[in-house]
Amino acid sequence: MSTKGNKESNWNYRDSARLYNIDNWSSGYFAVNEEGEVIVKAPVGDNQVEDVSLVEIATGLQERGLEMPVLLRLENLVDARLREINESFNEAIRAAKYKGKYRGAFPVKVNQQYHVISEIVRFGKRYHHGLEVGSKAELLIALSIMEDRESLIICNGYKDQEFIDLALQARVLGYKCFFVIENPSEIPLIINRSRELEIDPMIGTRLKLSTKVEGHWSEDSGDRSLFGLNINQLIQVVDMLKEAEMLHCFQLLHFHLGSQIPNIRNIRQGILEACRYYIDLCNEGAPLRYMDIGGGLAVDYNGTCSTDGHSRNYNIQEYCADIVEAIQESLDEYDLPHPTIISESGRATVAHTAVLLFNVLEVTRFQPGPIPESLPDDTPEPIVNLLEVTKAVDPGRIQECFNDVLHYRSQVRDLFSRGEINLRTVAVADNLYLHVLQQIVSQMGSLKRIPPEIESLPEQLADIYYSNFSVFQSLPDAWAINQVFPVMPIHRLNEEPTQQAVIADITCDCDGKLHNFSHIDDYSTTLPLHPFKLGEEYYIGVFLVGAYQETLGDLHNLFGDTNIASIRVNEDRTFDLVHEFEGDSISDVLTYVEYEPQNLFQSFRKKAERAVKSGRITIQQRQTMIRLFEESLRGYTYFEK
Ligand SMILES: *Cc1c(COP(=O)(O)O)cnc(C)c1O
């Protein structure tokens, strides 16, 4: 009996949970249950958590006609994340006896979808959690959806007169709406327009700090950052406001060190630097009362709790405590009142709240056939040598075996191109070659150092799981900046996942794949999955996709928006489908690229009619074709059953 057989029979959901590291990246919102399914642990009410299986949700959606791929939004988690952020700040403030308040502002750019913003505004209201906007369009969203006048609206970005007028009208309506100045040239406009409208603007400035942060999204920080005022510009702004007798409107300092800041030391440094500005500006006579620390609170995408770019070396409680204490210590030294602390966490608010679910359609494997017992007498020497190598692979000789098989295989190819051997003989050689490579891959794990030449072998020999989604539409950051998201099957987790796989989407683009996965201790180009069984659904979930992915997605190969389902879990463990949106139809995506579906249909109909006239098809065939065309226009852009 092989040890492998043993291991398989003992494998259970706990092994899967460990393998996919779910407890470390899920922040407690997802787990694996005894049935071997991924569950969402949905907070319902203050101290109650209900478990609902994602498979149950997925099948429930399919029964309602919502096909894969589906973007699943979990309403309870939006509520839970807002609570976590606000209560962590409030707790840090209580613990430090800090005398200011905390106010959050969700940056609309992170997920502008109507239902997401509505939920944030609705659940955020009890904490006066506001919105951060970076354009006129986003300001219009805030003005129409926000009701609570205590919540803040923070206006970043470049502002023309219309933008300024809109924000001033918001002041007239009673909103606490801040201009954050990105450029001194905005000041004269704001002064003039506010005098005309006879309302005091609320003004902040965006600082360009010299603190540089580590991580993937750090271009926003440091002296060369694109955004914010340098010191000369800041002084210019102060002087202009003084001269207009409007310095009393200057109440807020803003900085944004970048998104996904992995190292808490950088955050602390940034705060300390900003406090220096705060103190000196107060000395200049600016009545500052708000410190806006921007976004940057990171999500632990790979569950390593480290300074890796996909992780963070702090939790939210430490983050809040560090910020509160750093501001308090800096300002106490100068006897300055404690400002209201504002943060603009986007990623950390919504990443957990969405899961992309899709099904696997087909699998391609690179599995060699059996090794022949012996070869015919007239077998060319390179093939005989290949057979020898299959028997010789061991961890001490991996590099040597690899070099040998490459050499013999190229000799085989030469024989073939000279016409000395035929295709069937080459196939025998290729099978032996594949055997050796598979053995190398299975023994690589025991090597201390992996030679660079064989590093990419696991990916090259991995199974390809063709799956029903588009990376470009649903996970654009996985493609554009190689971002790692947690990926795992959502069922069969009491079974050992024996296959090493990459996941290919259904665009015909070689970049349309997931091949960067995080495991407990390292990254890998392959993901363990279960053997695919034809005729049986195999569902995969990509987690933590609620931030940035939806609006950045594009129409590569004309795969459109996926179906979206917004779910609310109730206290009795049932779930409601709060909103469902059918994804784009083929007709929708054709309109986006300026086709007129009705015209396409007419012109196809004419073609079919001409074919009838010339006797190439019957009238019945014409009807079938036309109906098919029409139904396709109405249908989903993804693979349908
Ligand atoms: C993008 C952005 C944010 C959000 O950053 P996260 O890291 O997602 O929290 C906040 N503020 C400003 C000004 C931004 O540009």
XYZ file of C-alpha atoms and ligand atoms in Angstrom:
656
model
C 0.000 0.000 0.000
C 1.419 3.308 -0.936
C 1.674 6.085 1.610
C -0.134 8.222 -0.893
C -3.188 5.949 -0.743
C -3.085 6.231 3.012
C -2.869 9.992 2.962
C -5.782 10.269 0.564
C -8.096 8.276 2.751
C -7.180 10.370 5.781
C -7.513 13.682 4.044
C -10.245 15.876 5.450
C -11.551 19.420 5.400
C -8.987 20.554 7.977
C -6.152 19.577 5.645
C -7.808 21.591 2.882
C -8.261 24.585 5.156
C -4.540 24.435 5.947
C -3.515 23.880 2.322
C -5.461 26.884 1.055
C -4.508 28.912 4.139
C -8.080 30.099 4.474
C -7.964 30.935 8.182
C -5.127 33.368 7.592
C -6.530 35.390 4.699
C -10.234 35.268 5.469
C -10.181 37.562 8.544
C -12.682 35.127 10.008
C -15.323 35.738 7.321
C -14.776 32.460 5.444
C -13.959 28.933 6.588
C -14.292 25.277 5.552
C -17.054 23.201 7.179
C -17.186 19.473 7.968
C -18.967 18.780 4.701
C -15.876 20.074 2.916
C -17.506 23.254 1.628
C -16.427 26.861 1.958
C -18.816 28.807 4.151
C -19.260 32.484 4.720
C -19.430 33.305 8.404
C -21.896 36.128 8.161
C -22.327 38.457 11.101
C -26.068 38.967 11.641
C -26.762 41.412 14.423
C -24.295 42.307 17.129
C -23.004 39.028 18.486
C -24.390 36.431 16.155
C -22.645 34.748 13.252
C -24.401 32.411 10.816
C -22.652 29.975 8.486
C -23.906 29.599 4.933
C -22.275 27.367 2.364
C -21.173 29.048 -0.856
C -22.191 25.930 -2.793
C -25.689 26.290 -1.399
C -25.694 29.910 -2.539
C -24.278 29.041 -5.978
C -26.864 26.319 -6.609
C -29.609 28.577 -5.274
C -28.565 31.208 -7.795
C -28.454 28.736 -10.654
C -31.955 27.540 -9.776
C -33.074 31.153 -10.070
C -31.534 31.319 -13.528
C -28.386 33.234 -12.561
C -25.643 31.292 -14.341
C -21.892 31.184 -13.660
C -19.773 33.244 -13.586
C -21.336 35.213 -10.758
C -19.936 37.985 -8.676
C -21.321 37.373 -5.232
C -21.677 40.362 -2.940
C -22.198 39.691 0.741
C -24.100 42.539 2.326
C -23.454 41.424 5.899
C -19.737 41.839 5.311
C -20.049 45.472 4.188
C -21.774 46.150 7.483
C -19.169 44.138 9.396
C -16.173 45.852 7.782
C -17.523 49.337 8.444
C -18.157 48.358 12.033
C -14.670 46.875 12.402
C -12.934 50.000 11.120
C -15.031 52.457 13.100
C -15.019 50.504 16.330
C -11.289 49.858 16.135
C -10.638 53.583 15.838
C -13.141 54.365 18.580
C -11.539 51.779 20.836
C -8.037 53.146 20.185
C -9.320 56.646 20.951
C -10.878 55.463 24.226
C -7.784 53.520 25.247
C -5.449 56.463 24.609
C -7.857 59.033 26.078
C -7.508 60.891 22.833
C -9.778 63.929 22.792
C -10.729 64.019 19.122
C -13.125 61.835 17.129
C -12.787 59.460 14.199
C -14.625 59.929 10.915
C -14.297 57.561 7.978
C -14.740 58.483 4.321
C -15.088 55.694 1.763
C -13.247 56.501 -1.495
C -15.846 56.073 -4.221
C -13.248 55.127 -6.866
C -12.624 51.796 -5.107
C -16.090 50.524 -6.000
C -18.541 52.969 -7.557
C -21.369 50.479 -8.097
C -24.674 51.925 -6.988
C -25.573 49.121 -4.599
C -22.155 49.089 -2.991
C -22.163 52.837 -2.331
C -25.776 52.677 -1.126
C -24.917 49.943 1.349
C -21.883 51.847 2.588
C -23.932 54.977 3.106
C -26.748 53.051 4.790
C -24.579 50.943 7.122
C -22.078 53.769 7.632
C -24.657 56.264 8.811
C -24.556 55.207 12.448
C -20.824 56.025 12.468
C -21.199 59.123 10.283
C -19.022 57.368 7.718
C -18.846 59.630 4.663
C -17.467 59.490 1.138
C -14.270 60.604 -0.571
C -14.725 61.727 -4.176
C -12.154 62.465 -6.857
C -14.266 63.822 -9.692
C -17.507 65.630 -10.480
C -19.217 62.360 -11.313
C -18.319 60.903 -7.940
C -19.440 64.086 -6.176
C -22.842 63.799 -7.864
C -23.105 60.261 -6.492
C -22.312 61.496 -2.968
C -24.752 64.405 -3.185
C -27.617 62.240 -4.321
C -27.093 59.255 -2.038
C -25.847 60.720 1.252
C -28.477 61.856 3.753
C -26.526 62.245 6.981
C -25.217 65.811 7.413
C -22.670 64.760 10.053
C -20.829 62.531 7.573
C -18.031 64.131 5.597
C -17.648 64.524 1.867
C -13.985 64.909 0.960
C -13.318 66.312 -2.528
C -9.928 65.339 -3.912
C -8.769 65.653 -7.491
C -8.454 68.605 -9.846
C -11.388 70.953 -9.697
C -12.890 73.184 -12.343
C -15.473 75.847 -11.600
C -18.374 73.445 -11.925
C -16.803 71.035 -9.425
C -16.251 73.948 -7.044
C -19.807 75.221 -7.439
C -21.232 71.775 -6.776
C -19.217 71.420 -3.579
C -20.233 74.898 -2.421
C -23.900 74.089 -3.040
C -23.380 71.033 -0.875
C -22.258 73.435 1.880
C -25.428 75.458 1.319
C -27.430 72.251 1.803
C -25.652 71.702 5.110
C -23.121 69.022 4.167
C -19.654 68.985 5.656
C -18.002 69.053 2.278
C -14.246 69.662 2.123
C -12.162 70.908 -0.758
C -8.781 69.265 -0.613
C -6.473 71.545 -2.569
C -4.206 69.707 -4.999
C -2.945 72.834 -6.710
C -2.695 76.514 -5.568
C -4.496 77.641 -8.723
C -7.728 76.223 -7.285
C -7.693 78.788 -4.452
C -8.670 81.993 -6.338
C -11.618 80.181 -7.915
C -12.791 78.878 -4.555
C -12.433 82.336 -2.981
C -14.414 84.045 -5.744
C -17.182 81.513 -5.989
C -17.693 81.264 -2.244
C -17.944 85.055 -1.945
C -20.562 85.116 -4.661
C -22.533 82.332 -2.989
C -21.913 83.851 0.452
C -20.876 80.625 2.068
C -17.648 79.715 3.848
C -15.861 76.854 2.109
C -14.246 74.070 4.162
C -10.680 73.853 2.930
C -7.983 71.238 3.284
C -4.654 70.783 1.563
C -3.049 67.657 0.265
C 0.540 67.229 1.405
C 3.311 65.693 -0.601
C 5.251 63.894 2.125
C 8.796 62.693 1.710
C 8.028 59.432 3.512
C 8.332 56.665 0.951
C 6.506 53.439 1.444
C 7.292 49.878 0.428
C 4.928 47.655 -1.516
C 3.336 47.380 -4.934
C 1.285 50.555 -4.861
C 3.842 53.011 -3.569
C 4.086 55.502 -6.439
C 1.706 57.764 -4.534
C 4.368 58.508 -1.947
C 7.622 60.408 -1.733
C 8.823 63.732 -3.122
C 8.131 62.713 -6.715
C 4.548 61.741 -6.016
C 2.135 63.072 -8.631
C -0.286 64.454 -6.101
C -0.180 67.063 -3.398
C 1.404 70.414 -2.659
C 5.082 70.919 -2.061
C 6.185 73.213 0.741
C 6.362 76.349 -1.399
C 2.893 75.772 -2.772
C 1.573 75.176 0.725
C 2.903 78.524 1.893
C 1.454 80.140 -1.196
C -1.973 78.723 -0.281
C -1.688 80.024 3.296
C -0.754 83.497 2.042
C -3.584 83.640 -0.475
C -6.109 82.612 2.191
C -4.691 85.112 4.688
C -4.924 87.900 2.176
C -8.543 87.023 1.384
C -9.250 86.850 5.126
C -10.256 83.240 4.733
C -7.551 81.462 6.680
C -10.247 80.381 9.164
C -11.602 78.092 6.422
C -8.366 76.097 6.303
C -9.227 73.257 8.675
C -7.900 70.011 7.255
C -4.598 68.402 6.334
C -4.676 65.482 3.956
C -2.085 63.008 2.773
C -2.263 59.631 1.072
C 0.855 57.494 1.183
C -0.421 54.936 -1.293
C -2.600 51.865 -1.272
C -1.873 48.521 0.411
C 0.955 49.673 2.700
C 2.522 46.478 4.037
C 4.749 47.935 6.743
C 3.287 49.768 9.720
C 6.577 51.613 10.246
C 5.939 53.568 7.043
C 2.495 54.576 8.226
C 3.870 55.830 11.522
C 6.627 57.759 9.748
C 4.071 59.384 7.455
C 1.887 60.437 10.400
C 4.829 61.907 12.282
C 5.911 63.884 9.225
C 2.358 65.157 8.633
C 2.131 66.213 12.290
C 5.158 68.476 11.786
C 3.214 70.246 9.030
C 0.141 70.371 11.214
C 2.003 72.038 14.066
C 3.694 74.657 11.892
C 0.504 75.487 10.024
C -1.271 76.012 13.341
C 1.542 78.400 14.258
C 0.854 80.198 10.976
C -2.678 80.788 12.257
C -4.564 78.070 10.384
C -7.271 76.717 12.725
C -6.692 73.068 11.772
C -9.179 70.582 13.243
C -9.010 67.568 10.928
C -6.175 65.200 10.057
C -6.996 63.061 7.013
C -4.557 60.164 6.695
C -5.902 58.924 3.326
C -6.110 55.219 2.464
C -3.421 52.561 2.624
C -4.806 50.199 5.270
C -3.764 46.917 3.683
C -5.568 43.641 3.096
C -3.749 40.400 3.857
C -4.343 38.830 0.440
C -1.909 35.984 1.005
C -2.484 35.479 4.705
C 1.193 35.732 5.651
C 0.940 38.695 8.012
C 4.267 39.974 6.670
C 5.797 42.943 4.853
C 5.215 41.151 1.537
C 3.420 43.457 -0.914
C 0.292 41.290 -0.806
C 0.171 41.334 2.950
C 0.693 43.587 5.982
C 2.620 43.228 9.217
C -0.120 44.694 11.418
C -3.782 44.213 12.169
C -6.453 46.878 12.171
C -6.283 47.373 15.955
C -2.548 48.083 15.784
C -3.099 50.360 12.811
C -5.631 52.474 14.695
C -3.658 52.519 17.935
C -0.463 53.572 16.149
C -2.186 56.418 14.339
C -4.030 57.727 17.375
C -0.934 57.567 19.553
C 1.403 59.127 16.994
C -0.904 62.121 16.507
C -1.543 62.473 20.223
C 2.133 62.388 21.198
C 3.164 64.820 18.487
C 0.514 67.417 19.246
C 0.565 67.127 23.053
C 4.124 68.362 22.990
C 2.796 71.661 21.593
C -0.426 71.724 23.601
C -2.524 71.616 20.458
C -6.099 70.276 20.605
C -6.538 66.770 19.153
C -7.956 66.854 15.644
C -10.720 64.658 14.243
C -8.937 61.770 12.537
C -10.226 60.932 9.067
C -9.209 57.856 7.124
C -10.184 56.940 3.578
C -9.899 53.152 3.618
C -11.169 51.654 0.399
C -9.580 48.272 -0.047
C -9.886 47.337 3.615
C -13.585 48.281 3.617
C -14.797 46.320 0.616
C -12.225 43.708 -0.510
C -13.737 40.958 1.670
C -17.293 41.667 0.601
C -17.197 40.087 -2.873
C -16.354 36.620 -4.204
C -16.083 35.665 -7.858
C -17.565 32.214 -8.500
C -17.072 30.274 -11.699
C -17.269 26.704 -12.946
C -14.620 24.614 -14.669
C -15.493 23.626 -18.244
C -12.720 21.285 -19.244
C -9.229 20.136 -18.288
C -6.131 19.545 -20.378
C -3.508 17.309 -18.808
C 0.097 16.681 -19.712
C 0.110 13.107 -18.497
C 2.535 10.708 -20.222
C 1.389 7.245 -21.302
C 3.031 4.109 -19.846
C 6.772 3.539 -20.287
C 7.402 0.661 -22.722
C 9.042 -2.444 -21.207
C 11.507 -2.562 -24.056
C 12.086 -0.864 -27.371
C 12.370 -2.511 -30.816
C 15.937 -3.420 -31.844
C 16.130 -0.790 -34.544
C 15.196 2.073 -32.170
C 17.483 5.074 -32.770
C 20.037 5.648 -30.052
C 18.687 8.975 -28.661
C 15.381 7.243 -27.855
C 17.135 4.344 -26.154
C 19.004 6.963 -24.121
C 15.766 8.708 -23.195
C 14.431 5.425 -21.821
C 17.603 5.109 -19.728
C 17.091 8.582 -18.264
C 13.542 7.717 -17.149
C 15.112 5.184 -14.803
C 17.799 7.500 -13.513
C 16.002 10.566 -12.152
C 16.858 11.280 -8.531
C 17.114 14.489 -6.505
C 20.914 14.505 -6.676
C 20.934 14.385 -10.492
C 18.035 16.571 -11.487
C 20.003 19.153 -13.434
C 21.982 16.457 -15.228
C 18.862 14.488 -16.204
C 17.215 17.670 -17.420
C 20.195 18.550 -19.633
C 20.300 14.977 -20.975
C 16.658 14.804 -22.001
C 16.843 18.172 -23.721
C 19.853 16.966 -25.675
C 18.339 13.613 -26.708
C 15.034 15.191 -27.607
C 16.735 17.672 -29.901
C 18.587 14.764 -31.556
C 15.234 13.034 -32.077
C 13.817 16.182 -33.676
C 16.828 16.335 -36.007
C 16.282 12.742 -37.106
C 12.656 13.619 -37.812
C 13.458 16.710 -39.849
C 15.920 14.689 -41.962
C 13.128 12.180 -42.624
C 14.951 9.330 -40.863
C 12.174 8.565 -38.384
C 8.409 8.954 -38.578
C 5.802 10.675 -36.401
C 4.978 7.570 -34.372
C 8.588 7.145 -33.364
C 8.778 10.815 -32.329
C 5.649 10.254 -30.217
C 7.434 7.410 -28.344
C 10.316 9.794 -27.647
C 8.044 12.650 -26.518
C 6.278 10.348 -24.094
C 9.601 9.382 -22.484
C 10.637 13.022 -22.397
C 7.405 13.975 -20.612
C 7.990 11.128 -18.130
C 11.344 12.535 -17.155
C 10.011 16.080 -16.797
C 7.124 14.916 -14.604
C 9.556 13.003 -12.396
C 11.750 16.088 -12.109
C 8.768 18.180 -11.058
C 7.671 15.679 -8.448
C 11.197 15.583 -6.960
C 11.875 19.326 -7.101
C 10.320 19.868 -3.695
C 13.261 18.157 -1.986
C 15.862 20.487 -3.536
C 17.388 23.267 -1.461
C 17.994 25.415 -4.496
C 15.987 25.099 -7.675
C 18.096 25.604 -10.815
C 16.664 28.515 -12.852
C 16.252 26.352 -15.979
C 13.711 24.109 -14.311
C 11.891 26.751 -12.300
C 9.077 27.111 -14.812
C 8.573 23.346 -15.311
C 5.742 22.970 -12.787
C 3.694 25.597 -14.601
C 4.519 24.179 -18.037
C 3.459 20.684 -17.010
C 0.504 21.689 -14.852
C -3.015 20.720 -15.823
C -4.940 23.540 -17.445
C -8.389 24.035 -15.935
C -10.407 25.944 -18.536
C -12.885 27.990 -16.591
C -15.939 30.075 -17.287
C -14.837 33.679 -16.677
C -12.609 36.403 -18.080
C -9.562 37.587 -16.138
C -9.709 40.896 -18.012
C -13.308 41.553 -17.043
C -13.407 40.224 -13.491
C -9.837 40.240 -12.121
C -8.037 42.982 -14.056
C -5.367 43.452 -11.378
C -4.407 39.776 -11.612
C -3.546 40.450 -15.219
C -2.260 44.040 -15.115
C -0.109 44.024 -11.978
C 0.081 40.335 -11.159
C -1.939 40.788 -8.009
C -2.482 37.660 -5.945
C -5.991 36.821 -4.785
C -6.889 33.783 -2.710
C -8.284 31.101 -5.056
C -9.723 27.738 -4.008
C -12.423 25.208 -4.852
C -15.528 25.826 -2.745
C -16.446 22.147 -2.320
C -14.992 18.578 -2.307
C -12.640 19.728 0.445
C -12.766 16.386 2.261
C -10.979 14.994 -0.803
C -7.286 15.528 -1.411
C -6.687 17.895 -4.356
C -4.165 15.788 -6.225
C -3.732 17.830 -9.402
C -1.401 20.785 -9.885
C -3.167 23.289 -12.108
C -3.184 26.684 -13.707
C -6.557 28.261 -14.399
C -7.224 29.529 -17.912
C -10.181 31.756 -18.689
C -12.300 31.573 -21.851
C -10.784 34.540 -23.669
C -8.426 33.381 -26.388
C -5.556 35.322 -24.893
C -2.484 33.627 -23.471
C -2.528 36.220 -20.654
C -6.042 35.155 -19.704
C -4.977 32.903 -16.871
C -4.358 32.700 -13.153
C -0.865 31.424 -12.488
C 0.258 33.242 -9.384
C -0.974 31.683 -6.175
C 0.007 32.139 -2.620
C 0.591 29.232 -0.300
C 1.433 29.301 3.370
C 5.126 29.928 2.917
C 5.631 30.967 -0.682
C 4.176 31.843 -4.058
C 3.561 29.171 -6.621
C 2.652 29.181 -10.287
C 0.245 26.282 -9.777
C -2.730 25.577 -7.538
C -3.723 22.144 -6.191
C -7.177 21.184 -7.485
C -9.325 18.054 -7.556
C -9.551 15.754 -10.566
C -12.252 17.153 -12.806
C -15.221 14.828 -13.286
C -17.094 15.243 -16.533
C -20.770 15.934 -16.024
C -20.233 17.195 -12.472
C -19.964 20.872 -11.556
C -16.659 21.974 -10.103
C -16.843 25.447 -8.599
C -13.895 27.698 -7.871
C -14.009 30.897 -5.834
C -11.691 33.884 -6.077
C -11.851 35.816 -2.830
C -11.239 39.382 -1.630
C -12.221 40.862 -4.993
C -14.521 43.644 -3.758
C -12.009 46.471 -4.262
C -10.960 48.018 -7.578
C -11.789 45.012 -9.830
C -15.233 45.946 -11.132
C -14.692 49.264 -12.810
C -11.217 48.495 -14.085
C -12.452 45.416 -15.938
C -12.620 45.535 -19.716
C -14.354 43.905 -22.631
C -11.519 41.749 -23.945
C -12.977 39.330 -26.517
C -16.313 40.988 -25.745
C -16.911 39.087 -22.530
C -19.113 41.531 -20.633
C -20.115 42.175 -17.053
C -20.852 38.987 -15.158
C -24.087 38.270 -13.353
C -24.086 39.853 -9.928
C -25.931 38.644 -6.866
C -26.173 40.585 -3.641
C -26.924 38.299 -0.733
C -28.039 39.009 2.803
C -27.779 36.236 5.370
C -30.567 36.260 7.968
C -30.635 35.290 11.638
C -32.292 31.962 10.806
C -29.427 30.975 8.443
C -31.536 31.575 5.339
C -30.321 34.053 2.784
C -32.157 36.632 0.720
C -31.213 37.565 -2.781
C -31.360 41.322 -2.188
C -30.413 42.379 -5.686
C -29.699 40.393 -8.788
C -28.315 41.834 -11.975
C -28.068 39.954 -15.153
C -24.665 40.495 -16.689
C -24.290 42.026 -20.139
C -26.025 40.314 -23.010
C -24.179 39.930 -26.300
C -26.369 42.696 -27.635
C -25.231 44.980 -24.761
C -21.523 44.479 -25.392
C -21.970 44.968 -29.136
C -23.570 48.337 -28.441
C -20.557 49.331 -26.290
C -18.349 48.974 -29.332
C -20.822 50.888 -31.464
C -22.635 48.152 -33.307
C -26.354 48.459 -33.687
C -27.697 44.979 -32.819
C -30.942 45.554 -34.771
C -28.951 46.413 -37.893
C -26.756 43.359 -37.466
C -29.866 41.252 -37.175
C -31.475 42.824 -40.271
C -28.393 42.332 -42.347
C -28.065 38.704 -41.258
C -31.741 38.191 -42.089
C -31.187 39.572 -45.567
C -28.270 37.198 -46.116
C -30.440 34.262 -45.100
C -33.229 35.464 -47.397
C -30.858 35.715 -50.356
C -29.679 32.165 -49.620
C -33.300 30.995 -49.777
C -33.798 32.815 -53.104
C -30.749 31.199 -54.633
C -31.829 27.796 -53.360
C -28.870 27.201 -51.009
C -31.074 26.752 -47.920
C -34.725 25.961 -47.257
C -37.166 28.322 -45.580
C -37.083 26.126 -42.467
C -33.288 26.379 -42.338
C -33.608 30.126 -42.650
C -35.969 30.206 -39.667
C -33.623 28.127 -37.514
C -30.649 30.362 -38.341
C -32.513 33.556 -37.661
C -33.885 32.341 -34.368
C -30.409 31.250 -33.270
C -28.968 34.650 -34.149
C -31.711 36.441 -32.277
C -31.396 34.269 -29.168
C -27.634 34.714 -29.128
C -28.040 38.480 -29.155
C -30.176 38.248 -26.046
C -27.925 35.678 -24.337
C -25.055 35.826 -21.824
C -21.550 36.430 -23.192
C -20.129 33.536 -21.141
C -20.387 29.779 -21.602
C -24.021 28.704 -21.231
C -25.397 25.265 -20.523
C -7.187 55.450 -3.835
C -7.284 56.369 -2.723
C -7.711 55.913 -1.464
C -8.017 54.467 -1.160
O -6.879 53.746 -0.819
P -7.015 52.280 -0.194
O -5.623 51.821 -0.083
O -7.848 51.469 -1.110
O -7.640 52.396 1.148
C -7.875 56.848 -0.468
N -7.611 58.167 -0.684
C -7.173 58.625 -1.877
C -6.890 60.044 -2.044
C -6.992 57.741 -2.915
O -6.540 58.195 -4.087
